[in-house]
Phi, psi and omega in degrees: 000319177307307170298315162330320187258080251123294194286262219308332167291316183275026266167299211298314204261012184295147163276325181199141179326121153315132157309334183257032184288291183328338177254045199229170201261155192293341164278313160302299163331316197283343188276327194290295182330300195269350178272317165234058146304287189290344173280344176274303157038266179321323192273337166268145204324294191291016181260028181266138187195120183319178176225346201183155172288289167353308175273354195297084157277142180291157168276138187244144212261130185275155172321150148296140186234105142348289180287350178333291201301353185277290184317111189340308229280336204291149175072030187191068155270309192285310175307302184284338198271345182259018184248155162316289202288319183330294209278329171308315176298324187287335185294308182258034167258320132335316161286318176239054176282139193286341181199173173278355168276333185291331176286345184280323175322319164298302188320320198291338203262312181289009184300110160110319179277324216311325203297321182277346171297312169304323161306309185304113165344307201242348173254350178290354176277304182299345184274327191275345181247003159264351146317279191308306179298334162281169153327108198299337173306305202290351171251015165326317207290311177297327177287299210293340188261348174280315184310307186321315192291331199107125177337310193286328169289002167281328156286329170319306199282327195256028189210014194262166217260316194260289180354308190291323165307296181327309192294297162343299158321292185278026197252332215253349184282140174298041188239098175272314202284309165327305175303318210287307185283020171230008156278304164325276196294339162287326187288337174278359171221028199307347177254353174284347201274311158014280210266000185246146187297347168241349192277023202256317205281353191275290204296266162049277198291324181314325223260003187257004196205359163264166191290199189276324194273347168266357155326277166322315205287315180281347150235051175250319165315303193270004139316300184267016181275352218265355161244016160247322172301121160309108163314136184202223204245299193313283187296345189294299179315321187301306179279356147296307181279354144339294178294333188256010165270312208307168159276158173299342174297335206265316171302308168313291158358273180298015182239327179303295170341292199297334184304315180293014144217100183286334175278016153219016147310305203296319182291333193291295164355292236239359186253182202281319179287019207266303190316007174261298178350295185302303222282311187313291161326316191258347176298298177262005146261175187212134185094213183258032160254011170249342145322296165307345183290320197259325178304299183327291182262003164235039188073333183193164187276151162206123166358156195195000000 
């Protein structure tokens, strides 16, 4: 029963068909197959299609670099960047680029490419590494080539093994209006992104770069959520750093949520920050639900 319950869990959180999907039984292959059908989808050029005017952006011409056709690189940005060493080189051809057009030059050769990148072992390090090194005008593109795919595909990307890196990256750019909307669209699907092992460390980061109301919006979600999710580590985490975005009003709130769900008052309790988490809990209750509270996760009241 354990391995069952074990395969499925590792099934819940797959990113892409397991290589060891093949000694799996033929109906289970065929369900796996139709599950992520539509995220390699998600990786090809020609599925690029606005979704909304809001996303319909003209594509933008990044500066010119003169000098390009000189630079080992030229015309092989896309070729090196999905190669081992190629993306290591490309990494430090960036780092010790002579100007900012030149790096935007480099940048210009993934144009058209970002959805596969994100995806790719060696190139999502050259995407995370033209995020930091550029201008923030000059990383438009990547927000403008995720819009193209569609709201949902932005929870993809952000629950993806490499995807999540990305997000992350572009979470972290001086760009707010840009930042506002891919926080919205990470928020439309916010407790699957949550519960996953790599989408938990996106939405984290989310509660460090969103306005107030989206703040709010993410925790009114894991509130009124916090007694149908299975506790686990992943979401535990979420609701740690929840408590430490929150305002006191706001803390209050979501810890009256969790007394009405005690197995992940408890998990939260039992995680390595959760005790920062308790402190929070208990700061912003008073009587007796912060009695309850302190029974919940240590058995019995106690002093804190």
């Amino acid at each position: 029963m354990f391995t069952v319950r074990a395969l499925n869990v590792r099934l819940e959180h797959a990113t892409e068909v397991p290589s060891w999907s093949q000694y799996l039984p033929q109906n289970v292959q065929a369900v796996l197959r139709d599950r992520f059908r539509a995220d390699e989808d998600f990786a090809q050029p020609q599925h690029f299609v606005a979704k909304s005017p809001e996303h319909a952006l003209a594509p933008r011409a990044l500066p010119a670099f003169p000098d390009a056709p000189k630079r080992w690189w030229f015309q092989q940005v896309w070729n090196l960047a999905r190669d081992s060493q190629g993306c290591r080189d490309l990494q430090r051809a960036l780092d010790d680029a002579s100007c900012e057009e030149e790096r935007a030059a480099i940048a210009s050769e993934l144009q058209g490419h970002v959805c596969e990148a994100i995806r790719c072992p060696h190139a999502n390090f050259v995407m995370q590494k033209l995020i930091s090194v550029l201008q923030p005008t000059h990383v438009v593109f990547i927000f403008e080539e995720l819009w193209l795919r569609g709201r949902e595909s932005i929870s993809n990307v952000a629950r993806h093994k490499y995807g999540c890196r990305i997000i992350q990256r572009l979470l972290e750019t001086r760009l707010p209006k840009l930042v506002s909307i891919l926080i919205d669209h990470l928020l439309d699907d916010s407790i699957s992104t949550c519960q996953h092992p790599y989408g938990n460390y996106v939405m984290q980061q989310t509660m460090d770069h969103c306005s107030s109301s989206q703040r709010r919006k993410l925790l009114e979600v894991l509130g009124e959520h916090a007694a149908f999710i299975v506790p686990d580590f992943h979401i535990s985490a979420v609701y740690v750093k929840a408590f430490a975005a929150a305002t006191r009003d706001e803390q209050a709130k979501l810890a009256r949520s969790l007394i009405k769900a005690p197995a992940m008052l408890q998990k939260i309790g039992s995680t390595r920050h959760g005790h920062q988490a308790a402190r929070h809990v208990f700061k912003a209750l008073s009587g007796w639900e912060q009695e309850q509270a302190k029974s919940l996760i240590f058995g019995k009241a106690r002093a804190y």
